[in-house]
Coordinates of C-alpha atoms in Angstrom, one line a residue:
M1 CA 106.2 110.2 81.5
R2 CA 107.1 110.6 85.2
I3 CA 105.5 110.0 88.6
I4 CA 104.5 113.3 90.2
R5 CA 102.2 112.2 93.1
I6 CA 102.1 109.3 95.6
T7 CA 98.9 108.7 97.6
L8 CA 98.3 106.0 100.2
W9 CA 95.1 104.7 101.8
A10 CA 94.5 102.3 104.7
V11 CA 91.4 100.0 104.4
D12 CA 90.3 97.5 107.0
L13 CA 89.4 94.2 105.5
T14 CA 87.2 91.9 107.6
S15 CA 87.1 88.1 106.9
H16 CA 83.7 86.6 106.3
E17 CA 84.6 84.2 109.1
T18 CA 87.5 84.4 111.5
Y19 CA 90.4 82.5 109.9
H20 CA 92.4 80.3 112.3
M21 CA 95.9 79.0 111.7
A22 CA 98.5 77.2 113.8
E23 CA 100.2 78.8 116.8
G24 CA 97.2 81.1 117.5
K25 CA 97.5 83.1 114.3
T26 CA 94.2 84.5 113.1
C27 CA 92.7 86.8 110.4
A28 CA 89.6 88.7 111.5
T29 CA 90.1 92.3 110.6
V30 CA 93.4 93.2 108.9
T31 CA 94.6 96.6 107.5
S32 CA 95.4 96.7 103.8
H33 CA 97.3 99.6 102.2
I34 CA 96.4 100.9 98.8
L35 CA 98.9 102.9 96.8
C36 CA 98.3 105.2 93.8
L37 CA 101.2 106.5 91.7
E38 CA 100.1 109.3 89.4
T39 CA 102.0 110.5 86.4
D40 CA 102.3 113.8 84.6
T41 CA 100.1 112.4 81.8
G42 CA 97.2 111.7 84.2
L43 CA 97.7 107.9 84.3
R44 CA 97.4 106.3 87.7
G45 CA 98.9 103.0 88.8
W46 CA 97.5 101.0 91.7
G47 CA 99.1 98.6 94.2
E48 CA 98.1 96.9 97.4
V49 CA 99.7 95.0 100.3
C50 CA 98.1 93.4 103.3
P51 CA 100.4 91.6 105.8
I52 CA 98.8 89.2 108.3
P53 CA 99.8 89.9 111.9
H54 CA 102.5 87.5 113.3
Y55 CA 102.7 85.6 110.1
L56 CA 105.9 86.9 108.2
P57 CA 108.5 89.6 108.9
A58 CA 106.0 92.2 107.7
F59 CA 103.5 94.5 109.4
A60 CA 100.9 96.9 108.2
G61 CA 102.2 99.7 110.4
G62 CA 105.5 99.7 108.5
V63 CA 104.0 100.5 105.2
P64 CA 103.4 104.2 105.6
G65 CA 106.8 104.8 107.0
A66 CA 108.5 102.8 104.2
V67 CA 106.5 104.6 101.5
T68 CA 107.5 107.9 103.1
E69 CA 111.1 106.9 103.1
M70 CA 111.0 105.8 99.5
G71 CA 108.8 108.7 98.4
R72 CA 111.5 111.1 97.1
E73 CA 113.1 108.2 95.1
I74 CA 109.8 107.2 93.6
L75 CA 108.9 110.8 92.5
G76 CA 110.3 111.3 89.0
M77 CA 110.4 107.6 88.1
S78 CA 109.4 106.5 84.7
P79 CA 107.1 103.5 84.5
F80 CA 108.7 102.1 81.3
G81 CA 110.6 99.1 82.6
V82 CA 110.0 98.2 86.2
D83 CA 113.1 96.1 87.2
A84 CA 115.5 99.1 87.1
P85 CA 113.5 101.4 89.4
M86 CA 112.9 98.5 91.8
R87 CA 116.6 97.7 92.0
K88 CA 117.2 101.3 92.7
L89 CA 114.7 101.1 95.6
D90 CA 116.4 97.9 96.9
G91 CA 119.6 99.8 97.1
F92 CA 118.0 102.8 98.8
L93 CA 116.0 100.9 101.4
Q94 CA 117.3 97.5 102.6
G95 CA 114.6 94.9 103.1
H96 CA 111.0 95.8 103.7
L97 CA 110.0 93.8 100.6
Y98 CA 106.3 93.8 101.6
A99 CA 106.3 97.6 101.4
K100 CA 108.1 97.6 98.1
S101 CA 105.6 95.1 96.6
L102 CA 102.7 97.6 96.4
V103 CA 105.1 100.1 94.7
D104 CA 106.2 97.4 92.2
I105 CA 102.6 96.4 91.5
A106 CA 101.6 100.0 90.9
L107 CA 104.6 100.5 88.5
W108 CA 103.5 97.4 86.5
D109 CA 100.0 98.8 86.3
L110 CA 101.3 102.0 84.9
F111 CA 103.6 100.2 82.5
G112 CA 100.7 98.2 81.2
Q113 CA 98.4 101.3 80.9
A114 CA 101.1 103.4 79.2
T115 CA 101.7 100.6 76.6
G116 CA 98.1 99.5 76.2
Q117 CA 98.9 96.0 77.4
P118 CA 97.5 93.9 80.2
V119 CA 100.1 93.0 82.8
Y120 CA 100.1 89.3 81.9
A121 CA 101.4 90.3 78.4
L122 CA 104.3 92.2 79.9
L123 CA 105.1 89.2 82.2
G124 CA 105.6 86.9 79.3
G125 CA 102.2 86.4 77.6
R126 CA 98.9 84.8 78.5
T127 CA 99.2 81.0 78.6
R128 CA 95.6 80.1 79.6
K129 CA 92.0 81.4 79.5
D130 CA 91.5 81.0 83.3
M131 CA 93.1 79.4 86.3
P132 CA 92.0 76.9 88.9
L133 CA 91.4 78.2 92.4
Y134 CA 92.0 76.6 95.7
H135 CA 89.8 77.1 98.7
S136 CA 91.5 77.6 102.1
I137 CA 89.6 76.1 105.0
T138 CA 90.0 77.7 108.4
C139 CA 91.3 75.3 111.2
V140 CA 88.1 74.4 113.1
A141 CA 86.5 71.1 114.1
P142 CA 87.0 68.3 111.6
D143 CA 83.3 67.9 110.8
D144 CA 83.0 71.7 110.2
M145 CA 85.9 71.6 107.9
A146 CA 84.4 68.7 105.9
R147 CA 81.1 70.8 105.6
I148 CA 83.0 73.8 104.3
S149 CA 84.8 71.7 101.8
K150 CA 81.6 70.2 100.5
T151 CA 80.1 73.7 100.1
A152 CA 83.2 74.8 98.2
Y153 CA 83.1 71.6 96.0
Q154 CA 79.5 72.4 95.0
T155 CA 80.8 75.8 93.6
G156 CA 83.3 74.0 91.3
I157 CA 86.4 74.2 93.6
R158 CA 88.7 71.1 93.1
Q159 CA 91.7 72.1 95.3
F160 CA 91.5 72.4 99.0
Q161 CA 94.0 73.8 101.6
V162 CA 93.2 72.3 105.0
K163 CA 94.6 74.5 107.8
L164 CA 96.1 72.4 110.7
G165 CA 97.7 72.7 114.0
V166 CA 95.5 74.9 116.2
E167 CA 95.6 72.5 119.1
G168 CA 99.0 70.9 118.4
D169 CA 97.2 67.6 118.3
W170 CA 98.5 65.3 115.5
Q171 CA 95.5 63.0 115.7
A172 CA 93.0 65.9 115.3
D173 CA 95.0 67.1 112.2
A174 CA 94.9 63.6 110.7
E175 CA 91.1 63.5 111.3
R176 CA 90.8 66.9 109.5
L177 CA 92.7 65.6 106.4
T178 CA 90.8 62.3 106.4
K179 CA 87.3 63.9 106.7
V180 CA 88.0 66.6 104.0
R181 CA 89.3 63.9 101.7
E182 CA 86.2 61.8 102.3
A183 CA 83.9 64.9 101.8
V184 CA 85.4 65.8 98.4
G185 CA 86.0 62.3 97.2
P186 CA 88.9 61.0 95.0
G187 CA 90.5 63.3 92.5
P188 CA 90.5 66.8 94.0
L189 CA 93.8 68.1 95.4
V190 CA 93.8 68.2 99.2
Y191 CA 96.7 69.5 101.2
G192 CA 97.3 70.2 104.9
D193 CA 99.0 73.4 105.9
W194 CA 100.5 74.0 109.3
N195 CA 102.0 77.4 108.5
C196 CA 105.3 76.4 110.3
G197 CA 103.3 75.5 113.4
A198 CA 104.3 71.8 113.8
S199 CA 107.3 70.0 115.2
R200 CA 109.0 67.5 113.0
L201 CA 107.5 64.7 115.2
Q202 CA 104.0 66.0 115.1
A203 CA 104.0 66.5 111.4
T204 CA 105.5 63.1 110.8
R205 CA 102.9 61.4 113.0
T206 CA 100.1 63.2 111.1
G207 CA 101.6 62.4 107.7
R208 CA 102.1 58.7 108.5
A209 CA 98.5 58.4 109.7
V210 CA 97.2 59.7 106.4
A211 CA 99.9 58.3 104.1
H212 CA 97.3 55.9 102.6
L213 CA 95.3 58.9 101.4
D214 CA 96.0 61.1 98.3
V215 CA 97.1 64.2 100.2
M216 CA 100.0 66.7 100.2
L217 CA 101.6 68.5 103.1
E218 CA 102.4 72.2 103.3
Q219 CA 105.1 73.9 105.3
P220 CA 104.8 71.9 108.5
C221 CA 107.9 73.2 110.2
K222 CA 109.9 76.4 110.5
T223 CA 112.9 75.3 108.6
L224 CA 113.4 73.7 105.2
E225 CA 115.6 71.0 106.8
D226 CA 112.8 69.9 109.1
C227 CA 110.2 70.0 106.2
A228 CA 112.5 67.8 104.2
A229 CA 112.8 65.4 107.0
V230 CA 109.0 65.2 107.3
R231 CA 108.7 64.6 103.5
Q232 CA 111.2 61.8 103.7
A233 CA 109.6 60.2 106.7
T234 CA 106.1 60.3 105.4
G235 CA 106.6 59.8 101.6
L236 CA 104.0 62.5 101.0
P237 CA 104.6 65.4 98.5
M238 CA 105.2 68.8 100.0
K239 CA 104.4 72.4 99.3
I240 CA 106.7 75.1 100.7
D241 CA 105.4 78.5 101.6
E242 CA 106.9 80.6 104.4
N243 CA 110.4 79.4 103.6
A244 CA 110.2 80.4 100.0
H245 CA 111.0 84.1 99.8
D246 CA 113.9 84.6 97.3
L247 CA 115.9 82.7 94.7
A248 CA 118.3 81.2 97.2
S249 CA 115.5 79.7 99.4
L250 CA 114.0 78.2 96.3
R251 CA 117.3 76.6 95.3
R252 CA 117.8 75.3 98.8
A253 CA 114.3 73.7 99.0
H254 CA 114.9 72.1 95.6
E255 CA 118.3 70.7 96.8
L256 CA 116.6 69.2 99.9
G257 CA 113.9 67.6 97.8
C258 CA 111.0 69.1 99.6
M259 CA 109.6 71.5 97.0
D260 CA 107.0 69.6 95.0
A261 CA 105.0 72.8 95.0
V262 CA 105.6 76.3 96.2
A263 CA 103.6 79.4 97.1
L264 CA 105.0 82.4 95.4
K265 CA 103.6 85.4 97.2
L266 CA 103.9 89.0 96.0
S267 CA 104.6 90.5 99.4
K268 CA 107.3 88.0 100.3
F269 CA 109.3 88.6 97.1
G270 CA 108.7 92.3 96.8
G271 CA 106.3 92.4 93.9
L272 CA 105.9 91.1 90.3
S273 CA 109.4 91.9 89.2
A274 CA 111.0 89.5 91.7
M275 CA 108.1 87.0 91.4
R276 CA 108.8 86.8 87.6
R277 CA 112.4 85.7 88.3
A278 CA 111.2 83.3 91.0
R279 CA 108.6 81.8 88.6
D280 CA 111.2 81.1 85.9
L281 CA 113.6 79.4 88.4
T282 CA 110.7 77.3 89.9
V283 CA 109.7 76.2 86.4
H284 CA 113.3 75.2 85.8
F285 CA 113.2 73.1 89.0
G286 CA 110.0 71.4 87.9
A287 CA 107.9 72.4 90.9
E288 CA 104.3 73.6 90.6
I289 CA 103.3 77.2 91.6
C290 CA 100.6 78.6 93.7
A291 CA 100.4 82.2 92.5
E292 CA 99.1 84.5 95.3
C293 CA 99.8 86.9 98.1
T294 CA 99.5 86.8 101.8
W295 CA 96.2 88.6 102.2
G296 CA 94.3 91.5 100.6
S297 CA 91.5 92.4 98.2
D298 CA 90.9 93.1 94.6
L299 CA 94.2 94.9 93.6
V300 CA 96.5 92.2 95.0
T301 CA 94.2 89.5 93.6
A302 CA 94.4 91.1 90.2
A303 CA 98.2 91.2 90.3
S304 CA 98.2 87.5 91.3
L305 CA 95.8 86.6 88.5
H306 CA 98.0 88.3 85.8
F307 CA 101.0 86.5 87.2
A308 CA 99.2 83.1 87.2
A309 CA 97.9 83.7 83.6
S310 CA 101.5 84.2 82.4
T311 CA 102.9 81.0 84.1
P312 CA 103.9 78.3 81.6
H313 CA 101.6 75.3 81.1
G314 CA 102.3 72.4 83.4
S315 CA 103.8 74.7 86.1
L316 CA 100.7 76.4 87.6
M317 CA 99.0 74.4 90.4
N318 CA 96.5 77.1 91.4
T319 CA 95.8 80.7 92.3
C320 CA 93.7 82.4 95.0
D321 CA 91.0 85.1 94.8
L322 CA 91.8 86.7 98.2
S323 CA 89.1 89.3 97.6
S324 CA 86.4 86.6 98.0
Y325 CA 87.4 86.0 101.6
V326 CA 87.0 89.6 102.8
A327 CA 84.8 92.7 102.8
P328 CA 84.7 95.3 101.6
R329 CA 85.5 94.7 97.9
I330 CA 87.8 97.5 96.8
C331 CA 87.3 97.4 93.1
P332 CA 83.6 96.9 92.0
D333 CA 84.5 95.6 88.5
A334 CA 87.1 93.0 89.6
P335 CA 86.6 89.4 88.4
N336 CA 84.8 86.8 90.5
R337 CA 85.3 83.0 90.7
E338 CA 83.1 81.0 88.4
N339 CA 82.8 77.2 88.6
G340 CA 86.0 77.0 90.7
R341 CA 88.1 79.0 88.2
I342 CA 88.9 82.7 87.6
A343 CA 90.3 84.8 84.7
P344 CA 92.5 87.8 84.9
P345 CA 90.9 91.2 84.4
D346 CA 90.5 92.7 81.0
G347 CA 92.1 95.9 79.9
P348 CA 95.5 97.5 80.1
G349 CA 97.6 97.3 83.2
L350 CA 95.9 95.5 86.1
G351 CA 92.5 96.2 84.6
V352 CA 90.9 97.2 87.9
E353 CA 90.5 100.5 89.7
P354 CA 89.3 101.1 93.3
D355 CA 86.1 102.7 94.3
P356 CA 86.9 106.1 95.9
E357 CA 84.1 105.8 98.4
V358 CA 85.6 102.5 99.7
L359 CA 89.0 104.0 100.0
G360 CA 87.9 107.1 102.0
P361 CA 90.4 109.9 102.8
P362 CA 94.1 109.1 102.2
I363 CA 96.6 108.8 105.0
L364 CA 99.6 110.0 103.1
E365 CA 100.3 112.2 100.1
I366 CA 103.7 113.0 98.6
V367 CA 104.2 115.4 95.8

């Protein structure tokens, strides 16, 4: 079995409400790229990547060029065993992990279909029926964020990510965390996320103001060293996100003592192959995992859910159904959240397939 055709689409995903983060970063309408790898047996594997502008060293405009560059290397590949072809691509094109991630996901989808196994089985086996979701709350006025958290709580959500830092006002951020905690009551997990947008001083002042609450902090500063300083000064547990992108960064965060939890994102690591290695190291370090990607719809959500379903007991903090935050939905039969939880798709491979009418005409074909 060999890959004989590569097809790429671009689909604009629009958030149900504009999503505000620190330093002026927003998600309103963002371009997601959908990849199909077709084999000489007729099987088709699907992948997706959707970088957020100005968020990480990745941009949507780079995806078609990178896929074109890798195209002749991808053609003729066998989907049986994904690590070897991905290492080959790493040697052929340096970096551009975000563009490699949708290739890697599509190869895992093909591998699963060809062997009749769901992706979670190939990643180590299913460890749970379903997974807890967190709900990410856009950084708006504190009272509005409390209202959003109450609405999500009523749907069964018990984990809440509170976006911080839009104004650079540590007191406003402390109020956000306080009001969300009050709105959802004791017990649910609440954590405040600056997306690298705070100084060490701002984050420390916010953390000390809410140190009496049961909250966690997420990636306040741009460096691991500053994040570690905030954790030490506030005594609050910390989740690392933007600074966790390879095995070396995970090891460094562990050494600094600031990785109580970590966001493992497909597009940061380059797909499921590298994420699997990162998962195993994170489990060894004793940190809890948020299994997700940067942004996207049903395909990248499905890949995240398979990854989450294979994560060992005691090591999965949560996952994210990115597809519920955007429109249109790309795969009509993809799973939906139910009572704050979600299960991976059924069937071999990813278990989902896009609606051709949603995809529209392709932007690139390589044969």
